[in-house]
Structures are given as structure tokens and as C-alpha cells.
XYZ file of C-alpha atoms in Angstrom:
605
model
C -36.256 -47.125 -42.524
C -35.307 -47.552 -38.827
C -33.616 -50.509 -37.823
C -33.066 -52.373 -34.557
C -29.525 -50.869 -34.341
C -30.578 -47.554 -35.103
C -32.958 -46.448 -32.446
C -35.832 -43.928 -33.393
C -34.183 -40.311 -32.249
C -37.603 -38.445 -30.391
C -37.668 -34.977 -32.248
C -35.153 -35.341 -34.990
C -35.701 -35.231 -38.499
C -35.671 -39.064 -39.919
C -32.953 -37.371 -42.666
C -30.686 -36.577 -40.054
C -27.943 -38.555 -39.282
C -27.158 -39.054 -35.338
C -23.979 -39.972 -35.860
C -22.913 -37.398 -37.670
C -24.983 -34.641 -36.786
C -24.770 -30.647 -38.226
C -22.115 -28.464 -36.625
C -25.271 -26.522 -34.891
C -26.688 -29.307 -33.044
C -23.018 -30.318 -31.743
C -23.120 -26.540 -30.159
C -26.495 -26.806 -28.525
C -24.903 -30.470 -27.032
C -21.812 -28.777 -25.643
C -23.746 -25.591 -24.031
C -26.347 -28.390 -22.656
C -23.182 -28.941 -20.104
C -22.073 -25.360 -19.461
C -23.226 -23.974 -16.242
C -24.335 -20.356 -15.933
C -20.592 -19.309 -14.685
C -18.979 -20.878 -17.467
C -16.525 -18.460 -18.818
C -13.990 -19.209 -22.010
C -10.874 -20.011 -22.173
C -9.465 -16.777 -23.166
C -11.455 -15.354 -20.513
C -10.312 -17.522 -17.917
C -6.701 -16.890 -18.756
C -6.996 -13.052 -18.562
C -9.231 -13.516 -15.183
C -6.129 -15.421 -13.589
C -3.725 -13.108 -15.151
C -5.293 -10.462 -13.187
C -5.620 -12.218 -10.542
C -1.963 -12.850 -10.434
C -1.004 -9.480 -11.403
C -3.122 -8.522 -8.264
C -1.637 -10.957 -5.637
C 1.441 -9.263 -6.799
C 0.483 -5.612 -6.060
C -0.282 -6.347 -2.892
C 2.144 -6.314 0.269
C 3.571 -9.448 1.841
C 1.785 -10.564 4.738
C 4.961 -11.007 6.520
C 7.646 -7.988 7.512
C 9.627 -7.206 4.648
C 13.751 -6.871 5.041
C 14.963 -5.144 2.156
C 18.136 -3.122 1.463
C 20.007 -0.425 -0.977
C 22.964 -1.316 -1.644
C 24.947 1.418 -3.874
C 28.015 1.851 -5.042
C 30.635 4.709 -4.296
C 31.559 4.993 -7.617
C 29.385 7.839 -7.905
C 26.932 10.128 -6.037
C 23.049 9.264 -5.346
C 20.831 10.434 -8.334
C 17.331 10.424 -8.878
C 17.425 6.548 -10.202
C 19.393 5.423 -7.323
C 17.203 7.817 -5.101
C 14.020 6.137 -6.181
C 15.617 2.807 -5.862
C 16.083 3.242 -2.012
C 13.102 4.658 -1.822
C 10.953 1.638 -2.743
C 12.734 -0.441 -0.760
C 12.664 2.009 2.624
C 8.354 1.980 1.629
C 7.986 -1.339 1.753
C 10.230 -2.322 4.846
C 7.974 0.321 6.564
C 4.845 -0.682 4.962
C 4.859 -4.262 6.284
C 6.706 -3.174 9.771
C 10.243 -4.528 8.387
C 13.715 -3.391 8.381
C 15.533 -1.450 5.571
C 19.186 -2.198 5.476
C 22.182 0.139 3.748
C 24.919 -1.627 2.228
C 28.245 -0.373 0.275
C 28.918 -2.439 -2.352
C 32.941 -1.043 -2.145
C 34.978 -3.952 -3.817
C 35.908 -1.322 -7.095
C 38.319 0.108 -5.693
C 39.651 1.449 -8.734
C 36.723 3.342 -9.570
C 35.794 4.486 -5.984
C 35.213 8.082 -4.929
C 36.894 9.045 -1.862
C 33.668 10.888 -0.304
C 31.139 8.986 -2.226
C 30.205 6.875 0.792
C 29.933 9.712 2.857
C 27.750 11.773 0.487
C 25.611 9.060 -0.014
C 24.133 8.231 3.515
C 24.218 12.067 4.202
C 21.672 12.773 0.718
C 19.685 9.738 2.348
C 19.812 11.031 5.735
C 18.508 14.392 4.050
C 15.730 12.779 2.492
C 14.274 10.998 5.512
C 15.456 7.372 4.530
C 16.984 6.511 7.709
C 18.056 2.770 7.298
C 17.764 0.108 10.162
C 20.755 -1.440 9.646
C 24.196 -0.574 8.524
C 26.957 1.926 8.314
C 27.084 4.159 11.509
C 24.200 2.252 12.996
C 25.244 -1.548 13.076
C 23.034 -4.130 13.008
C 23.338 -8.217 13.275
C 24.254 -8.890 9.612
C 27.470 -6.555 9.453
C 29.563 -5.777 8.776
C 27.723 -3.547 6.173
C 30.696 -2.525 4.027
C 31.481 -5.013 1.361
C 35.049 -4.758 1.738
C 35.237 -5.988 4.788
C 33.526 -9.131 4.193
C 36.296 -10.450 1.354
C 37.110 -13.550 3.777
C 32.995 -15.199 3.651
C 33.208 -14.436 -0.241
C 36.116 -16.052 -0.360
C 34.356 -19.095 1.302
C 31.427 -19.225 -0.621
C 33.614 -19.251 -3.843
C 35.550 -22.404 -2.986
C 32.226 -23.490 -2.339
C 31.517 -23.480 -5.754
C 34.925 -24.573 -6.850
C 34.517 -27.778 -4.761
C 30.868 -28.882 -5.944
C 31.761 -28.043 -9.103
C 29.634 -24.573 -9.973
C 32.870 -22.520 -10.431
C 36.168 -22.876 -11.803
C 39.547 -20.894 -12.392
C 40.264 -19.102 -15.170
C 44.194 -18.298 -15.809
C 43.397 -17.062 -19.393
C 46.476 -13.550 -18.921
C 43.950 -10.379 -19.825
C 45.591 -10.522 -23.315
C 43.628 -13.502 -24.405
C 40.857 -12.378 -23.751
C 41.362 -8.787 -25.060
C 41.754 -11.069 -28.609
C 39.443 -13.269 -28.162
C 36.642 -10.028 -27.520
C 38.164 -8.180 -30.169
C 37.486 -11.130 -32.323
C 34.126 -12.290 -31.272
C 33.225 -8.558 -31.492
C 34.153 -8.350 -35.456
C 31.958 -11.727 -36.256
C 29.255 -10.060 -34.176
C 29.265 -12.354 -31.414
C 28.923 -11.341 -27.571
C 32.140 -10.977 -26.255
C 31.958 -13.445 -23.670
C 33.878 -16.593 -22.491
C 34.891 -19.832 -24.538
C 35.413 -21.710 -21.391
C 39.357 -22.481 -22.360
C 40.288 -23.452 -18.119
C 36.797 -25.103 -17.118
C 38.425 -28.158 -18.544
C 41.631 -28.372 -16.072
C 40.798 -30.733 -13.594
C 40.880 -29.410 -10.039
C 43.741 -30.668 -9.181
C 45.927 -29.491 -11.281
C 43.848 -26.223 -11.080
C 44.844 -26.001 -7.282
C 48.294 -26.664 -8.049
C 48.766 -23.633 -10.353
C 46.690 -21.524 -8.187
C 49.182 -22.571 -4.848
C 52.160 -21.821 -7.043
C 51.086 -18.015 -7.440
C 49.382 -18.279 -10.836
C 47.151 -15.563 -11.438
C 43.439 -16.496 -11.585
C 39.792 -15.702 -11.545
C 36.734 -17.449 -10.667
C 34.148 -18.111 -12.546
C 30.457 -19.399 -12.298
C 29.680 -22.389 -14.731
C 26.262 -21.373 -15.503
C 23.555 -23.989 -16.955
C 23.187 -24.201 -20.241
C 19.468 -23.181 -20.380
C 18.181 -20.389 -17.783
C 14.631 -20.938 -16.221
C 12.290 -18.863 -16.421
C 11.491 -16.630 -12.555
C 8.780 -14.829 -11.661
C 8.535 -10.965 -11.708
C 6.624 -9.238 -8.859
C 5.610 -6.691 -11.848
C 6.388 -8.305 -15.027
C 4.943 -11.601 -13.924
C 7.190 -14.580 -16.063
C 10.272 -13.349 -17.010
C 12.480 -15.406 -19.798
C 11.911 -18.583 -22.425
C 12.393 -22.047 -21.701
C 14.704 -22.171 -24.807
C 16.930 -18.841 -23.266
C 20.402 -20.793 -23.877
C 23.720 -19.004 -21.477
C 25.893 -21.324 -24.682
C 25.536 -20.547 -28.454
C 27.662 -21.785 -30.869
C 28.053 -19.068 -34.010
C 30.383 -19.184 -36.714
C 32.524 -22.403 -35.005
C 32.720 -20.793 -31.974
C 31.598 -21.316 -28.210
C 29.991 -18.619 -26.335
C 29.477 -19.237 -22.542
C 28.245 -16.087 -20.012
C 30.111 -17.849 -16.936
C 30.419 -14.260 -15.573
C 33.591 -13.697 -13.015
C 32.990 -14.039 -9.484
C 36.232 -13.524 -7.888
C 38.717 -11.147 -9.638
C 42.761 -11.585 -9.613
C 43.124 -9.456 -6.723
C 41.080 -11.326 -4.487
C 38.127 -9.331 -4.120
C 34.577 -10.493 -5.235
C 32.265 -9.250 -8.224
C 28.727 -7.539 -8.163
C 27.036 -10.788 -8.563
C 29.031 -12.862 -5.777
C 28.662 -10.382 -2.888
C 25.468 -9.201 -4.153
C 23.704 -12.923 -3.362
C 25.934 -13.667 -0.805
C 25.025 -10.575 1.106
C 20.817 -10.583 0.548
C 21.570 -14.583 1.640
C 22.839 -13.840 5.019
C 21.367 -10.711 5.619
C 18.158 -12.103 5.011
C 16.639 -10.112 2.749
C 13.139 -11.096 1.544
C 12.570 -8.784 -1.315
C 14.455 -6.913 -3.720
C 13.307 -3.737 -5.496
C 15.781 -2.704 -8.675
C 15.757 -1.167 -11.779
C 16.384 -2.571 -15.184
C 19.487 -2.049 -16.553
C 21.130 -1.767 -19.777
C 22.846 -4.594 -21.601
C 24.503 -5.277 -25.113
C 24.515 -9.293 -25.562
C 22.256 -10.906 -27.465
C 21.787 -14.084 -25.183
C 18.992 -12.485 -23.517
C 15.474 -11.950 -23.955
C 13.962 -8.502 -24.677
C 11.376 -6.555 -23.034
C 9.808 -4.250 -24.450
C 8.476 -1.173 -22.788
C 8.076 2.449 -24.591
C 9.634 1.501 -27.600
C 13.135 0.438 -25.903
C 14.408 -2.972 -25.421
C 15.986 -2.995 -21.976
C 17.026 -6.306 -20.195
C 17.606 -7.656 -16.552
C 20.318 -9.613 -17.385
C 21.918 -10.036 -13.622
C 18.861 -12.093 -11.789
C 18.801 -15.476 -14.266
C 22.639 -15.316 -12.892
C 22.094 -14.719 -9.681
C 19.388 -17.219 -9.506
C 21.924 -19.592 -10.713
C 24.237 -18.976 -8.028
C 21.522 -18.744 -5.439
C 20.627 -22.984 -6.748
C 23.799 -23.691 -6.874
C 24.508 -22.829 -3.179
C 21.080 -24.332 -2.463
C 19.696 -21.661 -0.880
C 16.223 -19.839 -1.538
C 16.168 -16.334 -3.405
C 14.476 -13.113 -2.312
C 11.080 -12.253 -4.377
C 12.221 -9.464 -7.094
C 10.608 -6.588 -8.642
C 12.211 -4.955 -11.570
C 11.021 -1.444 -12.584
C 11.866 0.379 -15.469
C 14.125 3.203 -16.303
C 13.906 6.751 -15.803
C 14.056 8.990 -19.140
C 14.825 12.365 -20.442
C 12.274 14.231 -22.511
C 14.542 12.808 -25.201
C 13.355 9.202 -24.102
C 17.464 8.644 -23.224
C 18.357 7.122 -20.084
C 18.963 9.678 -17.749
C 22.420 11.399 -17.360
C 24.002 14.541 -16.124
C 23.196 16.385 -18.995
C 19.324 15.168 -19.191
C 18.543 15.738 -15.302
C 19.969 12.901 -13.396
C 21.854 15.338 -11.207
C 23.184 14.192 -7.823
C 20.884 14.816 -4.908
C 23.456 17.072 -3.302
C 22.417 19.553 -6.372
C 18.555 19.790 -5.621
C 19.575 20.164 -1.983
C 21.500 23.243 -2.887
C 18.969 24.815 -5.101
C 16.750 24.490 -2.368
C 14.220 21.870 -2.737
C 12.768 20.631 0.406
C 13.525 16.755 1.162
C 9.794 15.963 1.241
C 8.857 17.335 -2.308
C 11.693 15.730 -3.715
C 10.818 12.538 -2.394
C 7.164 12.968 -3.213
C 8.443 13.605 -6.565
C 10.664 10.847 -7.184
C 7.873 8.499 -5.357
C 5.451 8.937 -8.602
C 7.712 8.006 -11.339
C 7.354 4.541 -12.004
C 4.292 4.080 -9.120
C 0.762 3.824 -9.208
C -1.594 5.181 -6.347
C -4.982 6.320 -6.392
C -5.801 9.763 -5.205
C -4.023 13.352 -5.522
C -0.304 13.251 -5.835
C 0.937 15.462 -2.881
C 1.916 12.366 -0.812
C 3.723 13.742 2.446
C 5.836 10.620 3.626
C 3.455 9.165 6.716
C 1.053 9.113 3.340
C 3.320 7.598 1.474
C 3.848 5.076 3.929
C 0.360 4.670 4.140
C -0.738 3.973 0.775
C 2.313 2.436 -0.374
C 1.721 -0.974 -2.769
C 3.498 -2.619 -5.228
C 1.841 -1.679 -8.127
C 4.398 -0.205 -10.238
C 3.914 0.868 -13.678
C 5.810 -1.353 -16.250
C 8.056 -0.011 -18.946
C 10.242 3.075 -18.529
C 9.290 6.587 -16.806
C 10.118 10.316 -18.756
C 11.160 12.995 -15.790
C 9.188 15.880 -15.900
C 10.500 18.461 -13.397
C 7.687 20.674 -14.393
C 5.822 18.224 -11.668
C 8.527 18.760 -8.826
C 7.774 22.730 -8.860
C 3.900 21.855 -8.731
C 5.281 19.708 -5.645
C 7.244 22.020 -3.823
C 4.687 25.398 -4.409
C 1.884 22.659 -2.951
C 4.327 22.075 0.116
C 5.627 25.642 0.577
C 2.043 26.601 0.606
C 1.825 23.703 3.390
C 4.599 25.052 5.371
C 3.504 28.693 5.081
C 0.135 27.588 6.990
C 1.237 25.109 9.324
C 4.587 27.088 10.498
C 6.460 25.141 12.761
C 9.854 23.834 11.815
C 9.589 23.277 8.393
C 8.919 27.040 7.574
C 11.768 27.994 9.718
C 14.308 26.058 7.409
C 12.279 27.827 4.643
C 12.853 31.011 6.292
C 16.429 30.269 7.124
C 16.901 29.022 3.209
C 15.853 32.529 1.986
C 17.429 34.572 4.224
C 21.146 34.710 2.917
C 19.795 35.171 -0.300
C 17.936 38.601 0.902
C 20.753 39.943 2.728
C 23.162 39.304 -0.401
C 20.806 41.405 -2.643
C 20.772 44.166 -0.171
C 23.987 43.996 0.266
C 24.753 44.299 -3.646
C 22.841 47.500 -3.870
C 23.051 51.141 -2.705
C 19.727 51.519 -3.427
C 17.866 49.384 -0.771
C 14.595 50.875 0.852
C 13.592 48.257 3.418
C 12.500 50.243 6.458
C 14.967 50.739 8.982
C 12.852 49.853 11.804
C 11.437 46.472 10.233
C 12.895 43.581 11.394
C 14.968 41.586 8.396
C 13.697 38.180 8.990
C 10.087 38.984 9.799
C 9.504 40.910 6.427
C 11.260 37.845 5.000
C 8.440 35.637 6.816
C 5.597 38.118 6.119
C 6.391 37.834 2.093
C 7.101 34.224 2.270
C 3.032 34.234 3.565
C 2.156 35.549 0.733
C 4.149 34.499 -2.062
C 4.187 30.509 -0.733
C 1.719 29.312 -3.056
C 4.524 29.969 -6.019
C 7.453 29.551 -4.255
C 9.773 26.972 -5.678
C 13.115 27.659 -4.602
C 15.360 31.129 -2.391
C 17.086 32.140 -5.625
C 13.497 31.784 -7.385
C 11.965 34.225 -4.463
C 14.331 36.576 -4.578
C 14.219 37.443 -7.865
C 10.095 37.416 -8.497
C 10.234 39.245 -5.156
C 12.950 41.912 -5.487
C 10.904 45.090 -5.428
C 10.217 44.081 -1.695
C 13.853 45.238 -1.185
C 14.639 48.137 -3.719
C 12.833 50.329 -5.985
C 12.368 49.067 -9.698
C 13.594 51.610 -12.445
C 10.551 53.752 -12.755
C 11.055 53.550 -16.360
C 9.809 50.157 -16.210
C 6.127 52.187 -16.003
C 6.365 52.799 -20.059
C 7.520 49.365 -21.249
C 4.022 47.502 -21.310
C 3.096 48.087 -24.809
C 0.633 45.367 -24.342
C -0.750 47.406 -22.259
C -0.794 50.772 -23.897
C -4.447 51.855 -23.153
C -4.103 51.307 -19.436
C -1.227 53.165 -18.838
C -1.422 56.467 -17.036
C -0.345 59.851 -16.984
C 1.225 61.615 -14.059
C -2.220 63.071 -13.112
C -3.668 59.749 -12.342
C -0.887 58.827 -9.904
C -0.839 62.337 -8.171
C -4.413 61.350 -7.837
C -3.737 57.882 -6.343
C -0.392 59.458 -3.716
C -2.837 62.019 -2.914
C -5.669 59.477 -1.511
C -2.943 57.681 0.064
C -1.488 60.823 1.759
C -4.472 60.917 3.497
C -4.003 57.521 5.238
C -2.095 57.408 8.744
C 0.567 54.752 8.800
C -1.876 53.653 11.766
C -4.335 52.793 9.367
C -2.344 51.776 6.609
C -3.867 48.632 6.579
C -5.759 46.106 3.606
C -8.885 47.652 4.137
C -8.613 51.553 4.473
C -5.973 51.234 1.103
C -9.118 49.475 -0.876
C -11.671 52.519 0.169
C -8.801 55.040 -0.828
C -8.466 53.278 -4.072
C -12.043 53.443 -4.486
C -12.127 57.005 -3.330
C -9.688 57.762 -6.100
C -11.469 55.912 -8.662
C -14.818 57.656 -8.324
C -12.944 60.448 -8.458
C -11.761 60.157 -11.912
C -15.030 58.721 -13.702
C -16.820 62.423 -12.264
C -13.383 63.848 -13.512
C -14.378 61.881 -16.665
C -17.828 63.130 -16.498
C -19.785 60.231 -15.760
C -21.768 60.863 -12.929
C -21.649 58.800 -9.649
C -25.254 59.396 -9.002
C -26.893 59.001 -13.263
C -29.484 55.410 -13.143
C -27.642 54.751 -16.428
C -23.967 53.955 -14.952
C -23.586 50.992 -13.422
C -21.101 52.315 -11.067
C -19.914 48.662 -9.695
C -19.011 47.921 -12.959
C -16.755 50.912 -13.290
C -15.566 50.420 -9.964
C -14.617 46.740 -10.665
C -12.879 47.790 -14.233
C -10.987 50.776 -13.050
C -9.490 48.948 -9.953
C -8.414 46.413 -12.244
C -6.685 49.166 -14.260
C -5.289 50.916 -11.464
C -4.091 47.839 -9.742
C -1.509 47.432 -13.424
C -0.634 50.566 -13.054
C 0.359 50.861 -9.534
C 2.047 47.484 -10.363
C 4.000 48.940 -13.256
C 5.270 51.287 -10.597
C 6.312 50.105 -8.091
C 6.497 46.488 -8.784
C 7.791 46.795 -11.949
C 5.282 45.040 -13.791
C 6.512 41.761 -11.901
C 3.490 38.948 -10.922
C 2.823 38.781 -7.048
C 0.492 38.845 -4.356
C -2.733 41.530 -5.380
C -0.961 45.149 -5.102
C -3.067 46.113 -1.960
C -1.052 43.452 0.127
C 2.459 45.010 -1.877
C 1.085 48.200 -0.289
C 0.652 47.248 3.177
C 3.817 45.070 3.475
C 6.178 47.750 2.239
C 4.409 50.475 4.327
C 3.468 53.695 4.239
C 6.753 55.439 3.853
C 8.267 53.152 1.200
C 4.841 53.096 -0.866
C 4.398 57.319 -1.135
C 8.205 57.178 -2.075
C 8.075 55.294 -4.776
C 4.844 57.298 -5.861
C 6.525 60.499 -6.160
C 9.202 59.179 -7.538
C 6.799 57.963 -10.669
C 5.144 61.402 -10.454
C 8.888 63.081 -11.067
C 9.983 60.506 -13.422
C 6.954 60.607 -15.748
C 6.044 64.465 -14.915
C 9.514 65.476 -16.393
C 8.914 62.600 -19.403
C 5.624 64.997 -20.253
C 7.612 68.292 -20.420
């Protein structure tokens, strides 16, 4: 019965309550105020996600000043390699400067031509910096050790506002304290025993020679920071203090060592501060404490533990930090991080084998980076389609895909000539003249000119050429006869290999070539010549309907193409054996021939 308070409801059952109406008809309410774009929540949280993740792939609209700053503790390596390399695309990307910086202040651990090595292997790989050692640049000196005194500034800095305090804890302590941390599986780190002695009394130790170092008082809870590839990077409950077993655990890494000189983290943000750098491309790195927050990519937990400190330091000087971009780590076909036993050799060691700059660059440009399009990226292209869209978690070195690389720019080289296939002409020389050299046996012509055979092969070997020592070996019959022996040992083989009739057959149709026709052509027809020869020898008739003499033609070259290779190749793969023919000559070629004839003529007897 309807009442005055309970107005009639047009088009609903009179059983239905409109307070309290079915589940249903509360879903056709809420869609009544959905608009056709009206997208879910989950939806709407993976559309900005992308969105985000897109804003950070792209390049700054501004130039970009970034830098490489290694150590010379040790040789550049593919990892460090790629690390300047990001950083030298995207200076020249958005029309910015790249900066080179020695971080020197280990001098315990420093190698005496490291420095030296260093901007030579970047020199050789076209990173030429804007700024720094040998060049200059506002912002130097570029050498860490010669900017102690501004470190030194910025540390009493922190002493005075109260960021950073000394620590006179003798190395003994601590060696305990670690050692017993370490047993009740705690991080090893700091109990902050000296960030309770007031400052003056602090000042007055330090004046009367006490030994010291200083150390950041980090905040007890780390923010989170944003990731140009990982996005948010950290927990709001990340603590730099846990308290374990009765004990205190504080990171308060060391800024300023006993001897004076400044840590990674110190010079590191004091440097990118007044050198202005804007963005900062590095790779994760390894760490052991628990305090920090995993990642994980390809099934290994890796960390970035130095930016929440160095984003502490950068607050606590009141300054603004540089955007960062963290890529992963570059692993063995083991999945280990790289070392010298896994591939991480020094640059200085693909040099030497003989890997051009540009393929190694190329090379070392797709692990860890995304790009659209083939993967031979000469550097003007790589400049050109450089982005930040790297690929998060960790990258496995293949060096199968540097060969593919440097065939695909020998093969360039080979085309274009110019400089380039000089070098590559110059790199394989010494390598010829050595094997000559080492035999008695050579039968280059004597009136062929060394380097211009060398170029003539190179033309037609370039599309698998990977390094000198590689050509010289696939490519050694150019320069001395294989053991004619070699012409039995193809088992594989056994039906197509000849007697010595066949061969007298083939010498004697290329007796009748002049040298001044010994060319690509004429050697085909002679071939031909010879193989027509021995399917009427065989009794199939040139001239029967019933043989398809293309066919026989097309098989029997085939054949005799193995065999001539067996001879005087040795089997080896190469360029087709009419090309082998013309580029060792006429002399050379009908040389070798008899010398098969005699070899397997006195085999028969």
C-alpha cells in the first residue's frame, strides 16, 4: 500500500524496495553516470603507467650535460664501455656536452697507466668528451685529486649544519665490531659511537692531531626517487637504522677518510653539483646489506644502494639532483656478472684482436637498449635514433652478435673503401707477411704486388671477415699450397672425389687459357668445356632429347667445384673456386694442378 512518504516508483515492481534495491539495479544506476570514455580503475592506472614510462623514454627537451667518471683502478671493460657510451648518446642527442672525469682519490688501489689507457680506449672508440683531461673545460679541474680543498669545504659544511660528524673510532673497533655484527648476521655497518660528541669537543680532538673520519648522518627513513627506467624506486618504510639483537645499525657511510681525501659518494655529488650535470646514466651495482630494497630482474636481486645516499647528501647541501637512470648488469652465458674469465676483457684486448671501433660500439650499444629497426647502427645512426628506452633487468653478452657486427661492417668497408678499409688493409697486412715469412713454401707471384692481393682477397672474403688472425688462417691457401693429401680426407664426400683422370682433364682445359684471358668468365666455359666432356666420356650424349644437359651441367660443376676445392684450397670455405682461380692466376693455379695429378697419379700405382 503506498503511502504519502513513499512515493509511487514509475516502472518498478510494487515488491521492490527503493531503498534497498537488488545489486543489479544499483549497476544500471552507476553506469547511468559513466560517459562513453569511462575507463576502470585498473585501466586508468596502467594507461598512466605507460604514460609515465613513455615521458621517460623520451629525450629532455633541454641539452643534456652528462659525464663518465671512472676509476683508474682498473682498465675500461665492456660495462664501463657501455656506461660512457650512454652518456656520450645522450649529450649528443639533445646537443649537450659529455664530460670525462677521474675519480683518482684511491690511491692505494690506483694503476699507474690506468688513466692513460682509459681516455686512449675512449679516444679509440669515437667517444671524444667535451670537457676534461687534455681538453679543459670551465668545471676543472677534471681530476678528482686535485679538487681535495672544495671537498674539504663541502664536508665542514656538513659538520657545521649538522649532516656529518667525526668518527675517531681506531680501525680496530670497528674491525670487532664488523666481525661481530657479521656472526649475528647483521650488516656490518656503523653504531654511531662519536655522533654523540658535541662539536666542540669534536674540534678540539680533531685540532690536537686525532685521527678522524667524516661521516654523513643519514635520515632515518630514505624517500622514495624516481627512476628514468624503473620509475619509483624504494618503500616509504626503507629504514638507514635497525635495531637487531640489542644492537644499532646506522649506514652513515664515510665521506672523508683519515688521510684527508674524500669518498666515492662525497666527490661524486659534489662534482655532478658544480659541474652541472643534468643526468646521470649508471649501472646497478652489487651490494650485500640487507637495509635495502630488492629488485628483481632475471632472477637476481641486484640493488642501487649509492643514489638514496647521495640524494641525502644532495638535501642536505640543499641543492637539486641530476635525473638518474639505472640499467642493469651485463652477464655471462652463466648469468654471472661479468669478469675476466666470462668476457669482460679490457677494451685494449678487442682492439688488439682486431675489432673495428665502430662494431664494437654498435655492439656494446644493444645490450641493455631498445631501438626499432635492424641492429647495424653506425654511430651518426646511433646518434640519431638514440632514446632512453632501456631494457630493465640484466643483459647476457653474446659475442656471437659482435662477429655478425663486424662481417656486416667489413662488408661495409670493403664497398665503400676509403679510410676505413685502409686500416683494414693495414690490420691484415703484418699478419700476411708473417705467414710468408714462416714458410719456404710460399707461391704468391713474384710480380703481384703484396698489399693489392691482400686488398683483392679482402673484396672477396669481407662478408666473413671478423678479425686479421681470423683471415689469415680461412685464407691461407692464397699464400702457399695446401698438402695435396688434403684431396683424400673428405670421407663425407667419398662419391665426389676424383681420380687423376678427371683433373688431367680439368689442367688440360685450363692449359688452353692465356693468362690474358684468365679471367671469371673464360674459366666458367673451360669448366663447362671439361664437363661435357666427361658425361660423352660417360656415354651420355650431349645431343640425346632424353638428357637434360643443364641439369648435368649444373650437378657436375657443383662436383667439380669440391674437387678443385679439395685441391687446391684444401677443402677450406671461401669465395666460389672460379674467383680462387682468377686471383691466384694462371701460373699458381696449373701448379697446383699438376701437383694433384703427381700426388694422386703415384697414389694409383
Amino acid at each position: 500500500m503506498q503511502t504519502a512518504s513513499t512515493p509511487k516508483r514509475s516502472g518498478l515492481p510494487q515488491f521492490w524496495d527503493h531503498r534497498n534495491p537488488p545489486r543489479l539495479m544499483l549497476l544500471r544506476r552507476q553506469t547511468e553516470y559513466r560517459t562513453a570514455a569511462w575507463t576502470c580503475s585498473r585501466c586508468r592506472y596502467n594507461s598512466t603507467a605507460s604514460q609515465r614510462k613513455n615521458a621517460s623514454q623520451k629525450l629532455p627537451n633541454s641539452p643534456a650535460r652528462t659525464r663518465f667518471a671512472p676509476s683508474p683502478t682498473g682498465y675500461l671493460h665492456l660495462g664501463s664501455l657501455r656506461t660512457a657510451l650512454f652518456n656520450y648518446l645522450l649529450a649528443k642527442a639533445t646537443g649537450g656536452q659529455f664530460l670525462l672525469r677521474i675519480e683518482d682519490t684511491d690511491r692505494k688501489r690506483t694503476i699507474s697507466d690506468a688513466e692513460s689507457r682509459i681516455c686512449r680506449d675512449l679516444q679509440w672508440a669515437g667517444l671524444q668528451w667535451d670537457e676534461g683531461p687534455m681538453v679543459g673545460g670551465p668545471y676543472g679541474p677534471y681530476q678528482q685529486s686535485e679538487r681535495t680543498s672544495l671537498y674539504q669545504e663541502h664536508a665542514y659544511k656538513l659538520l657545521d649544519s649538522g649532516h656529518a660528524y667525526r668518527c675517531f673510532c681506531p680501525p680496530e673497533r670497528l674491525n670487532d665490531l664488523a666481525r661481530r655484527r657479521s656472526q649475528l648476521g647483521l650488516p656490518t655497518d656503523y653504531d654511531r659511537t662519536c655522533a654523540g660528541i658535541a662539536k666542540e669537543i669534536s674540534d678540539d680532538r680533531a685540532s690536537r692531531g686525532e685521527t678522524y673520519v667524516i661521516r654523513l648522518k643519514v635520515p632515518n627513513v630514505y624517500p622514495t626517487y624516481s627512476d628514468l627506467v624503473y620509475d619509483t624506486v624504494g618503500r616509504t618504510d626503507r629504514q638507514s637504522m635497525i635495531i637487531k639483537h640489542g644492537e644499532q645499525v646506522y649506514e652513515d657511510p664515510i665521506l672523508v677518510k683519515s688521510d684527508g681525501l674524500p669518498t666515492y659518494h662525497l666527490a661524486n655529488v659534489v662534482d655532478d653539483h658544480h659541474m652541472k650535470i643534468t643526468h646521470v646514466i649508471r649501472a646497478i651495482v652489487s651490494h650485500q646489506s640487507s637495509l635495502y630494497g630488492t629488485i628483481l630482474m632475471s632472477g637476481v636481486k641486484e640493488w642501487m644502494p649509492s643514489t638514496p645516499r647521495h640524494l641525502a647528501l644532495y638535501e642536505a647541501f640543499g641543492w637539486d639532483p641530476p635525473a638518474f637512470a639505472h640499467v642493469g648488469l651485463l652477464l655471462g652465458d652463466n648469468l654471472q656478472k661479468l669478469s675476466k674469465r666470462n668476457l669482460d676483457m679490457d677494451i685494449r684486448s678487442f682492439k688488439e684482436q682486431g675489432f673495428f671501433p665502430e662494431a664494437l660500439v654498435n655492439f656494446v650499444a644493444l645490450l641493455g637498449w631498445s631501438h626499432i629497426g635492424a641492429d647495424f647502427l653506425p654511430p651518426d645512426e646511433l646518434k640519431r635514433k638514440f632514446t632512453m628506452k632501456f631494457t630493465k633487468g640484466n643483459t647476457v653478452v653474446n659475442l656471437g652478435k659482435l662477429n655478425f657486427l663486424q662481417r656486416k661492417y667489413a662488408e661495409n668497408y670493403a664497398i665503400q673503401g676509403g679510410h676505413a678499409f685502409d686500416m683494414m688493409v693495414d690490420a691484415v697486412f703484418p699478419h700476411v707477411v708473417a705467414l710468408i715469412e714462416s714458410r719456404d713454401d710460399s707461391d704468391v707471384e713474384n710480380s703481384r704486388q703484396l698489399r693489392q692481393y691482400i686488398v683483392d682477397i679482402l673484396h672477396l672474403d669481407a662478408t666473413r671477415y671478423i678479425t686479421p688472425t681470423d683471415f689469415v688462417q680461412r685464407n691461407q691457401y692464397f699464400f702457399h699450397p695446401v698438402p695435396y693429401a688434403n684431396v683424400t680426407k673428405h670421407p663425407q664426400h667419398e662419391s665426389r672425389q676424383p681420380d687423376w683422370k678427371l683433373f688431367e682433364l680439368m689442367k688440360h682445359g685450363f692449359d688452353s687459357v692465356p693468362a690474358s684471358q684468365w679471367t671469371a668468365s673464360r674459366l666458367g666455359d673451360s669448366m663447362n668445356d671439361t664437363i661435357r666432356g666427361v658425361i660423352v666420356e660417360q656415354g651420355a650424349r650431349s645431343d640425346d632429347s632424353k638428357i637434360d644437359l643443364d641439369a648435368h651441367l649444373s650437378d657436375s660443376r657443383s662436383k667439380l667445384s669440391h674437387c678443385l676445392r679439395s685441391a687446391i684450397a684444401g677443402g677450406l670455405p671461401g669465395p666460389s673456386m672460379i674467383d680462387v682461380l682468377v686471383l691466384l692466376g694462371r701460373e699458381v693455379s696449373l701448379k697446383r694442378l699438376e701437383g694433384v695429378i703427381a700426388t694422386m697419379h703415384h697414389g694409383s700405382n
